[in-house]
CSV table of C-alpha atoms in Angstrom, one decimal:
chain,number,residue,atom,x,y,z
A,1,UNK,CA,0.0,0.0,0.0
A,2,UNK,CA,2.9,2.6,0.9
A,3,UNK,CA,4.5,1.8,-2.8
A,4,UNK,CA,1.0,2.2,-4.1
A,5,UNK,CA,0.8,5.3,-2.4
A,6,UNK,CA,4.4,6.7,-3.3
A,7,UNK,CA,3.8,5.3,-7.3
A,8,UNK,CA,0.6,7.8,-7.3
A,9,UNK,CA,2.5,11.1,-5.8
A,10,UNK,CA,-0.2,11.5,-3.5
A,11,UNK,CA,0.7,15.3,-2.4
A,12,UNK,CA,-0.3,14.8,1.7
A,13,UNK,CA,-1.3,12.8,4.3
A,14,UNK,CA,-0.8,11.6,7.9
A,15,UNK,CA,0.2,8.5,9.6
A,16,UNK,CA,-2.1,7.6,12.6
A,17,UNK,CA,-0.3,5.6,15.2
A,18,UNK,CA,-3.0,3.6,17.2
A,19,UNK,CA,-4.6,1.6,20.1
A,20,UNK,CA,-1.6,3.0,22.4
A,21,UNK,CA,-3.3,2.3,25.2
A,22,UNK,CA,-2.1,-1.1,24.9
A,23,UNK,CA,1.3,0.2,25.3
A,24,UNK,CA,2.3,1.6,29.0
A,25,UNK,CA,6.1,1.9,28.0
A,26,UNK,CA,6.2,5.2,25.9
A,27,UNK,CA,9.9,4.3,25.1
A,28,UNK,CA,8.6,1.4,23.2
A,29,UNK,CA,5.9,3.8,21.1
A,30,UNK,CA,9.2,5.8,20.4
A,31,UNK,CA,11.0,2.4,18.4
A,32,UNK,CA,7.3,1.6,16.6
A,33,UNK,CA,7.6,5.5,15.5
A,34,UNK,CA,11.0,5.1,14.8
A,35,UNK,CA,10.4,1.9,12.9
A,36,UNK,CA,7.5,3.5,10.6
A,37,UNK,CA,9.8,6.8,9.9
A,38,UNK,CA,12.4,4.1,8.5
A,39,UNK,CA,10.2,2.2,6.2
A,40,UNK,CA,8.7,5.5,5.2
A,41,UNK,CA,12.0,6.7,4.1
A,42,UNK,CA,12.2,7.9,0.5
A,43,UNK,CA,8.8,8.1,-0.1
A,44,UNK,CA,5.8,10.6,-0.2
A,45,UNK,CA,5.2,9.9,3.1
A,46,UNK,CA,8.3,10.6,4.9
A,47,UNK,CA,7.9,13.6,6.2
A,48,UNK,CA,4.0,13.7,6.7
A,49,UNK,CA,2.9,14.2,10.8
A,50,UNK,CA,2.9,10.7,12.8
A,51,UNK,CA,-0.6,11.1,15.5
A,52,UNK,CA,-0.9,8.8,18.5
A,53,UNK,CA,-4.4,8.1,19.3
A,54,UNK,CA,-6.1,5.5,21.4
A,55,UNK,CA,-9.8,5.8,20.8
A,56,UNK,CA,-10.6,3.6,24.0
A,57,UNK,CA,-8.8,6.3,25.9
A,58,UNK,CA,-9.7,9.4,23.8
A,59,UNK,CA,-6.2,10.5,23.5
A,60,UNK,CA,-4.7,12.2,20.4
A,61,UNK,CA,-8.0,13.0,18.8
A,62,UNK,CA,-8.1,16.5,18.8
A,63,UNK,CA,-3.9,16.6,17.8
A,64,UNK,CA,-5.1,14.2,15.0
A,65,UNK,CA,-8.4,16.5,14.1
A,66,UNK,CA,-5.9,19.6,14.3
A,67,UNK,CA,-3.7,18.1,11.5
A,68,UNK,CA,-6.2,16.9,9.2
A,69,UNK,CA,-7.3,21.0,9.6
A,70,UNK,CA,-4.3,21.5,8.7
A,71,UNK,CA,-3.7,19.7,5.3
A,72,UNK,CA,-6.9,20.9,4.6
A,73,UNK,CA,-6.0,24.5,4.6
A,74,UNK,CA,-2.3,24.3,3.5
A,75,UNK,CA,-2.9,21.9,0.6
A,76,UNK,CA,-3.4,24.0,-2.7
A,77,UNK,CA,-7.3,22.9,-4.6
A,78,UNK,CA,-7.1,20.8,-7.4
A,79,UNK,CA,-7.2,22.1,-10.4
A,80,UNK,CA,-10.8,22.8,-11.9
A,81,UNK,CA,-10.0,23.2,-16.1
A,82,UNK,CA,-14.1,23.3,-16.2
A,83,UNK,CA,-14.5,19.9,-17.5
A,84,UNK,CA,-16.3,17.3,-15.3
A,85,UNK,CA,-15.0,13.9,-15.4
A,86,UNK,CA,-16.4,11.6,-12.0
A,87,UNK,CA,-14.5,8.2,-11.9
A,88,UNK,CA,-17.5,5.9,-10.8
A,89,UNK,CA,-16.7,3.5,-8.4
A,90,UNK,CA,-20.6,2.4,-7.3
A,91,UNK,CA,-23.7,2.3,-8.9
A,92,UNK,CA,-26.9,0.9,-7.1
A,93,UNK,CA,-30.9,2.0,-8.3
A,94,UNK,CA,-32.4,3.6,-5.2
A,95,UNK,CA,-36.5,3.2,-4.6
A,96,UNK,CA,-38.7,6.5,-5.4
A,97,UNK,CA,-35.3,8.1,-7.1
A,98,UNK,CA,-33.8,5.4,-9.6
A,99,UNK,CA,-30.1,5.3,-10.8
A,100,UNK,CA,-27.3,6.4,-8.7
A,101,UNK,CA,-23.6,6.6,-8.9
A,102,UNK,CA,-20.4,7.5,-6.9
A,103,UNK,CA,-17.3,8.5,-6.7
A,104,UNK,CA,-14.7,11.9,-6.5
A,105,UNK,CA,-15.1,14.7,-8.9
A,106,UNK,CA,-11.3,15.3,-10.1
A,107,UNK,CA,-12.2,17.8,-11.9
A,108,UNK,CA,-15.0,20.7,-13.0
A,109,UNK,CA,-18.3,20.5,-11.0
A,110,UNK,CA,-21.6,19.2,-11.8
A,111,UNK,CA,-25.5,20.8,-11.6
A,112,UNK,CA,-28.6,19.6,-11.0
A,113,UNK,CA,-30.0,19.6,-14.5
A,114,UNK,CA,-26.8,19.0,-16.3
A,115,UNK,CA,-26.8,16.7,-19.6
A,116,UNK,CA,-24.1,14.2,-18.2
A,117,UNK,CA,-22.6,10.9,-20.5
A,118,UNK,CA,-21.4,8.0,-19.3
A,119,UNK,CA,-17.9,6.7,-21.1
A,120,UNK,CA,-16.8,4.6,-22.6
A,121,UNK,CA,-20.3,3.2,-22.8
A,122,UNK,CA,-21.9,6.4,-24.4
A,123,UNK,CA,-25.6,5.8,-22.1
A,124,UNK,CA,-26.5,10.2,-21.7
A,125,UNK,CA,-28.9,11.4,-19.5
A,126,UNK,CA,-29.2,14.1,-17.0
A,127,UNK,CA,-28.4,15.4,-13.2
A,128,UNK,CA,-31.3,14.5,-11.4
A,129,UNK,CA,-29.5,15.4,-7.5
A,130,UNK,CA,-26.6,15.7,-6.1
A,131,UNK,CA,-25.3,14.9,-2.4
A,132,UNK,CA,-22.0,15.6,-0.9
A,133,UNK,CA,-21.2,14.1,2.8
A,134,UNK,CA,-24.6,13.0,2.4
A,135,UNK,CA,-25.8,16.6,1.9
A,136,UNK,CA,-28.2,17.9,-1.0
A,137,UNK,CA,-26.3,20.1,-3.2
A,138,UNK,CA,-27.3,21.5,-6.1
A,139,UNK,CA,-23.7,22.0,-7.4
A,140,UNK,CA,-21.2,19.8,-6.8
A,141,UNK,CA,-17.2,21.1,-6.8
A,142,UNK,CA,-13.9,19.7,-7.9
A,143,UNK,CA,-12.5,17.6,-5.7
A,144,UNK,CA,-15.6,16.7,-3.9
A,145,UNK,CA,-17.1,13.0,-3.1
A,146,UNK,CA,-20.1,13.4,-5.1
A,147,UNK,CA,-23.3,11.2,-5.4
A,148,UNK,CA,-24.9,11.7,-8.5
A,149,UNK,CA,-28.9,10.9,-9.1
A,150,UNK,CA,-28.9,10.3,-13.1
A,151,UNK,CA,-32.3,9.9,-14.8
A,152,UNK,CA,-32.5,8.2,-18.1
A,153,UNK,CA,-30.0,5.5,-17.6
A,154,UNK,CA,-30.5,2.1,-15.7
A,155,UNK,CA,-28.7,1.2,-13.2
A,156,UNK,CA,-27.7,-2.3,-14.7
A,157,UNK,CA,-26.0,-0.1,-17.8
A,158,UNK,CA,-23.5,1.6,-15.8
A,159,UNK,CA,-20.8,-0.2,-14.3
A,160,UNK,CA,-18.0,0.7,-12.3
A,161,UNK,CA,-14.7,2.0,-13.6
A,162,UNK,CA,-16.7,4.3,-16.1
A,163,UNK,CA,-16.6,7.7,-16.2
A,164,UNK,CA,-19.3,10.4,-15.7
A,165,UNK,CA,-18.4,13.6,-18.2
A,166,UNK,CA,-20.0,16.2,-20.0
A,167,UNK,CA,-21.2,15.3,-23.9
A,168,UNK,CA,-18.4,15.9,-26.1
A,169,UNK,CA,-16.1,16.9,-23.6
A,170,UNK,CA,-14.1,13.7,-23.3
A,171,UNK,CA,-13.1,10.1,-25.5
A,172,UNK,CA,-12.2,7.2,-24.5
A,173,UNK,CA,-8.9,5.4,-25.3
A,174,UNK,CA,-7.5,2.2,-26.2
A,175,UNK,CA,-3.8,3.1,-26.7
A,176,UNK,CA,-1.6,5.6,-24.1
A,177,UNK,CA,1.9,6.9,-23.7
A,178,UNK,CA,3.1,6.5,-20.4
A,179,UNK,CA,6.4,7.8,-18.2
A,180,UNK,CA,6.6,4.3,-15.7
A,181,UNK,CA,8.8,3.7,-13.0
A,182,UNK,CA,9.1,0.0,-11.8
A,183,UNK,CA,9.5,-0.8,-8.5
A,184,UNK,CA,12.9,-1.8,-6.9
A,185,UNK,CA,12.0,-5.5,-5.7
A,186,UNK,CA,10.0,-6.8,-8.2
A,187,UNK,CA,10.7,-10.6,-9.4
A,188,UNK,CA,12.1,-9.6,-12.7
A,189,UNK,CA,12.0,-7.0,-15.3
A,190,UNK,CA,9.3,-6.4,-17.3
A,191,UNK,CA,9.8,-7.4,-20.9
A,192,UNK,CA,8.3,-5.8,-24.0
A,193,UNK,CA,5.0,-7.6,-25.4
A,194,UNK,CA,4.4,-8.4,-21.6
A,195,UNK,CA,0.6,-8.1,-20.4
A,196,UNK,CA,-0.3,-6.5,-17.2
A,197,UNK,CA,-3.3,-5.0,-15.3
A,198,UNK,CA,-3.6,-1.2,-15.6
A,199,UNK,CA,-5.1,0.6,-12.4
A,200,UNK,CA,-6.7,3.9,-13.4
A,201,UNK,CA,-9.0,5.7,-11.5
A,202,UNK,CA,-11.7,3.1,-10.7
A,203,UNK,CA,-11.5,1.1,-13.7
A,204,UNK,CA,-9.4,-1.8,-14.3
A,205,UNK,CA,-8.3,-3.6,-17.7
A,206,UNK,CA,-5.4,-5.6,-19.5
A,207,UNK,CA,-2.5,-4.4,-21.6
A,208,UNK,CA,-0.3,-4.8,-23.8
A,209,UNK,CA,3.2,-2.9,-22.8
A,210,UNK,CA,4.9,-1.4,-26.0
A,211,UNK,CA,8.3,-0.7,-23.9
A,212,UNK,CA,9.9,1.9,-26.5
A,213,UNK,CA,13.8,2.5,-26.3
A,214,UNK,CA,14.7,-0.6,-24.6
A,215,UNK,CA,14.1,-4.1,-24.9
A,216,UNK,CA,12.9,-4.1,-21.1
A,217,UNK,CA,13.2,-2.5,-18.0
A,218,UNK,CA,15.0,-3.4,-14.9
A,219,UNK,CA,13.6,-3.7,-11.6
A,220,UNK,CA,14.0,0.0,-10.4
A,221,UNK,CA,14.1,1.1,-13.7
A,222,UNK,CA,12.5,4.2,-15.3
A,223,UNK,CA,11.4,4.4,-19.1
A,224,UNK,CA,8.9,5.1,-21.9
A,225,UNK,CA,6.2,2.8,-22.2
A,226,UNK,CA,2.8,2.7,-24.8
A,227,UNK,CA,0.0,0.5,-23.5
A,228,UNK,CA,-2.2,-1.0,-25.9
A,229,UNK,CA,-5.4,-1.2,-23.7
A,230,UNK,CA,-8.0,-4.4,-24.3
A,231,UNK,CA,-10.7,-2.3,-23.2
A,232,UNK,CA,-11.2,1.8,-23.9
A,233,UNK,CA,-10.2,3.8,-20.9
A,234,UNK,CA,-11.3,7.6,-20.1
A,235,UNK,CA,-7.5,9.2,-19.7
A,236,UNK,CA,-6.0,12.6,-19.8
A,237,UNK,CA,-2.7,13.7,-20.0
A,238,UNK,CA,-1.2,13.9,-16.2
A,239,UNK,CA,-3.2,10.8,-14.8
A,240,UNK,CA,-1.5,8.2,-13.0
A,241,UNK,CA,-1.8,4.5,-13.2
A,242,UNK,CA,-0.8,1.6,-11.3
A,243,UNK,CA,0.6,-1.3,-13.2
A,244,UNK,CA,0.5,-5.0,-11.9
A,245,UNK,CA,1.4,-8.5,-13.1
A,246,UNK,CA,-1.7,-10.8,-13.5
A,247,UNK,CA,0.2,-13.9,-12.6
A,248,UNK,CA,1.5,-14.5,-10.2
A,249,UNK,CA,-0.3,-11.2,-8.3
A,250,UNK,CA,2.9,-8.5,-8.0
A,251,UNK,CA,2.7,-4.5,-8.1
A,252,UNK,CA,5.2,-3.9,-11.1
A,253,UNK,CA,5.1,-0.3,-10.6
A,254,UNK,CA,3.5,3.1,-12.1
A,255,UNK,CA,3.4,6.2,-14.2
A,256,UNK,CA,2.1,9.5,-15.7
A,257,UNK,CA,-0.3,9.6,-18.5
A,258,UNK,CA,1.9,11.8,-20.8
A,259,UNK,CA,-0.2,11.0,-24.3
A,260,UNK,CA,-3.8,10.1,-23.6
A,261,UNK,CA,-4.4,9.8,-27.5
A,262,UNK,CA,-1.4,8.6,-29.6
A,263,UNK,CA,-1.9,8.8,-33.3
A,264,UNK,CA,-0.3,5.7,-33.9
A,265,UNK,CA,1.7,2.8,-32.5
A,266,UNK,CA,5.0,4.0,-32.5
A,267,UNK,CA,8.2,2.4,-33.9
A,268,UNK,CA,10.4,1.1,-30.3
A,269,UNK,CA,13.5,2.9,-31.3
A,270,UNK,CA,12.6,5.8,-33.3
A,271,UNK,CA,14.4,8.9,-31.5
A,272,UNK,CA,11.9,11.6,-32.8
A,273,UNK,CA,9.3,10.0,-31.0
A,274,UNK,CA,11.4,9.8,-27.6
A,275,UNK,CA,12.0,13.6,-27.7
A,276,UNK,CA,8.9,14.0,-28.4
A,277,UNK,CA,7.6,12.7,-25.1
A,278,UNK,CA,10.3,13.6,-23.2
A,279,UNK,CA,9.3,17.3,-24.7
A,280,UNK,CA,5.2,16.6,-23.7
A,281,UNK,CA,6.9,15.3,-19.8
A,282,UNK,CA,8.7,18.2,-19.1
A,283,UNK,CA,8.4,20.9,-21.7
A,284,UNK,CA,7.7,24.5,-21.4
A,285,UNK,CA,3.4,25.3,-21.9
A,286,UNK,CA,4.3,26.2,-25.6
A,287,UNK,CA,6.0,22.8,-26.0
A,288,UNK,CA,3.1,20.9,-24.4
A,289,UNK,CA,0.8,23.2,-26.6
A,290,UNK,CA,2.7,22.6,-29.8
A,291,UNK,CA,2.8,18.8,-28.9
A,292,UNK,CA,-1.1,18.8,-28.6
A,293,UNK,CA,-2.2,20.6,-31.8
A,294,UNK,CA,0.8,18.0,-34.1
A,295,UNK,CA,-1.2,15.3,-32.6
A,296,UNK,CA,-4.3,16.3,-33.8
A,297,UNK,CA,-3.1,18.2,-37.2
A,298,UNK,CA,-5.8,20.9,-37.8
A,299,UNK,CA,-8.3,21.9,-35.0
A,300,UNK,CA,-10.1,24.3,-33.5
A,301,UNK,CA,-7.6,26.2,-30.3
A,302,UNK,CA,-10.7,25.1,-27.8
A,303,UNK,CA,-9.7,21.1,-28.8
A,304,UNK,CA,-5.8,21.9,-28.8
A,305,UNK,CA,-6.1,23.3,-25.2
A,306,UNK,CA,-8.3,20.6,-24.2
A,307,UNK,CA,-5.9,18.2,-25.0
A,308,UNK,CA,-3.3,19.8,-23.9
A,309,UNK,CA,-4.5,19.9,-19.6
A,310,UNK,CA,-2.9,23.3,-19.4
A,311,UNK,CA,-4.8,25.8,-17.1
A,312,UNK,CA,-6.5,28.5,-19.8
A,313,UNK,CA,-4.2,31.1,-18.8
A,314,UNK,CA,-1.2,29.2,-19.3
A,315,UNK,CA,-2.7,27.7,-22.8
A,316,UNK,CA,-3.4,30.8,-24.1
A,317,UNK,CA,-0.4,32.8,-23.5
A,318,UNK,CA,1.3,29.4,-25.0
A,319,UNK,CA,-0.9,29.7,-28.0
A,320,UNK,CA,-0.3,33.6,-28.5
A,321,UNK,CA,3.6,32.8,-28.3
A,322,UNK,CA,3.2,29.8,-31.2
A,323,UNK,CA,1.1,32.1,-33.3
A,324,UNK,CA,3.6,35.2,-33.1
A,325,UNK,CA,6.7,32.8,-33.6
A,326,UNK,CA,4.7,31.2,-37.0
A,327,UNK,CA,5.3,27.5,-35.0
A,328,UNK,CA,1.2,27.4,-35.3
A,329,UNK,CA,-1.2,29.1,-38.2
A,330,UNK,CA,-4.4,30.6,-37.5
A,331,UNK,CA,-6.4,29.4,-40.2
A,332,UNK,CA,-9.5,31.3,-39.5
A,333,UNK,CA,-9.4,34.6,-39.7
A,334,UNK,CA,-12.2,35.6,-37.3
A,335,UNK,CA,-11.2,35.9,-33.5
A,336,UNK,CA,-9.9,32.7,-31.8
């Protein structure tokens, strides 16, 4: 769970030491604290607050209250780009109010009334309510767990791992580029053609790993990967994905969705296509940008930033600085 954990960069939490009212020796609570700072070492969580709290006792539970207030209000929001995507990880029909489904909005917000879809399925219908925390809400926010009260879709034609978006907003995948770093003490590396279970928001499928550069990778090992997915997947660039090996059962490791939507399957060795990434990974806004709109050859800017993830500040000075250098054409001669 900790490599899980440190494989999906999750920016904060907080280790919760408990039941120490078992222990009456505090020295000995000091070596299990020390023991958990050592086998957090090197991780995301190494430096996250450690809370000791006996709930028979009642001890610790405001010091653990006071630091969850404290992530809260120190951690930035996610991002809201103003597209809706809900990862659905139940659906049940509910008497007197029909279809419902759950799970975490990562990103735009929802209304009562909204035209929603569900991909990769394709069922549409519309926001009947919402509830967060178990509260009505007739708006539900980024970040948010959200359930969601959809009328003119059965419950039995949803399933989990799809996603909840609005029309046109979104496409599912079958193919995506991926930055993956394998974990140190797996049983072996993993060899190209090799199939694996992918792990992306709630859904689950098999794939086929493209490994591009290299004829494998090492336990430990980062590299350039292209999954060729058996079932369509709802992806955008920056999501991260957990990779494990059917058989036997083993975490192989995990990565950042760096191409959502490759044109192609790419040749293993062809160094225009590792630059390329390597340029979508870590390049400027105008690079990502520029990356975006080759991908997609001639499109309207709204689709180029779209597929680009960049926050709509960002994207459009990007796009104003490819226009004015002539590394992008405006072919339309009205206002963008």
């Amino acid at each position: 769970h900790l490599a899980i954990l440190d494989l999906l960069q999750i920016p904060a939490g907080l280790i919760v030491l408990t039941k120490t009212d078992l222990v009456t020796d505090a020295t000995w609570l000091d070596l299990v604290e020390a023991d958990i700072r050592a086998v957090v070492k090197g991780t995301v969580m190494q430096d996250v607050p450690l809370v000791r709290v006996s709930a028979k006792n009642k001890t610790g539970l405001d010091n653990l209250l006071e630091e969850l207030s404290k992530i809260l209000q120190t951690e930035p929001a996610r991002t809201d780009l103003g597209r809706p995507r809900l990862p659905i990880d139940r659906v049940f029909s509910m008497a007197g109010f029909g279809t419902v489904v759950t799970g975490t909005l990562t990103d735009g917000s929802l209304s009562v009334g909204d035209e929603v879809e569900i991909l990769p399925g394709g069922a549409k219908g519309r926001v009947r309510g919402l509830q967060t925390h178990k509260k009505k809400e007739e708006r539900a926010l980024t970040g948010s767990r959200t359930a969601v009260n959809i009328s003119g879709i059965a419950a039995e034609d949803i399933r989990r791992g799809e996603v909840v978006v609005h029309p046109d907003q979104y496409q599912a995948t079958r193919r995506a580029d991926v930055r993956l770093r394998l974990l140190g003490d797996i049983t072996g590396p993993l060899k190209h053609a090799s199939e694996v279970k992918v792990f992306l928001g709630t859904a689950e499928t098999i794939a086929s790993v493209r490994i591009l550069g290299a004829e494998e990778l090492a336990p430990g090992q980062e590299g350039w990967v292209q999954l060729e997915l058996r079932e369509p997947l709802v992806a955008v660039r920056g999501d991260r994905l957990i990779l494990r090996r059917p058989s036997p059962g083993e975490t192989l490791g995990g990565g950042s969705i760096v191409d959502p939507h490759p044109k192609e399957r790419h040749k293993r060795f062809d160094e225009t296509v590792l630059r390329s990434l390597e340029s979508l990974a870590q390049g400027s806004p105008a690079e990502i940008l520029l990356e975006a709109a080759l991908a997609l050859g001639p499109s309207p800017a709204k689709e180029v930033i779209a597929r680009s993830r960049l926050e709509f500040g960002n994207a459009q000075s990007a796009l104003d600085e490819l226009l004015g250098n002539g590394q992008l054409l405006n072919l339309d001669e009205g206002p963008r």
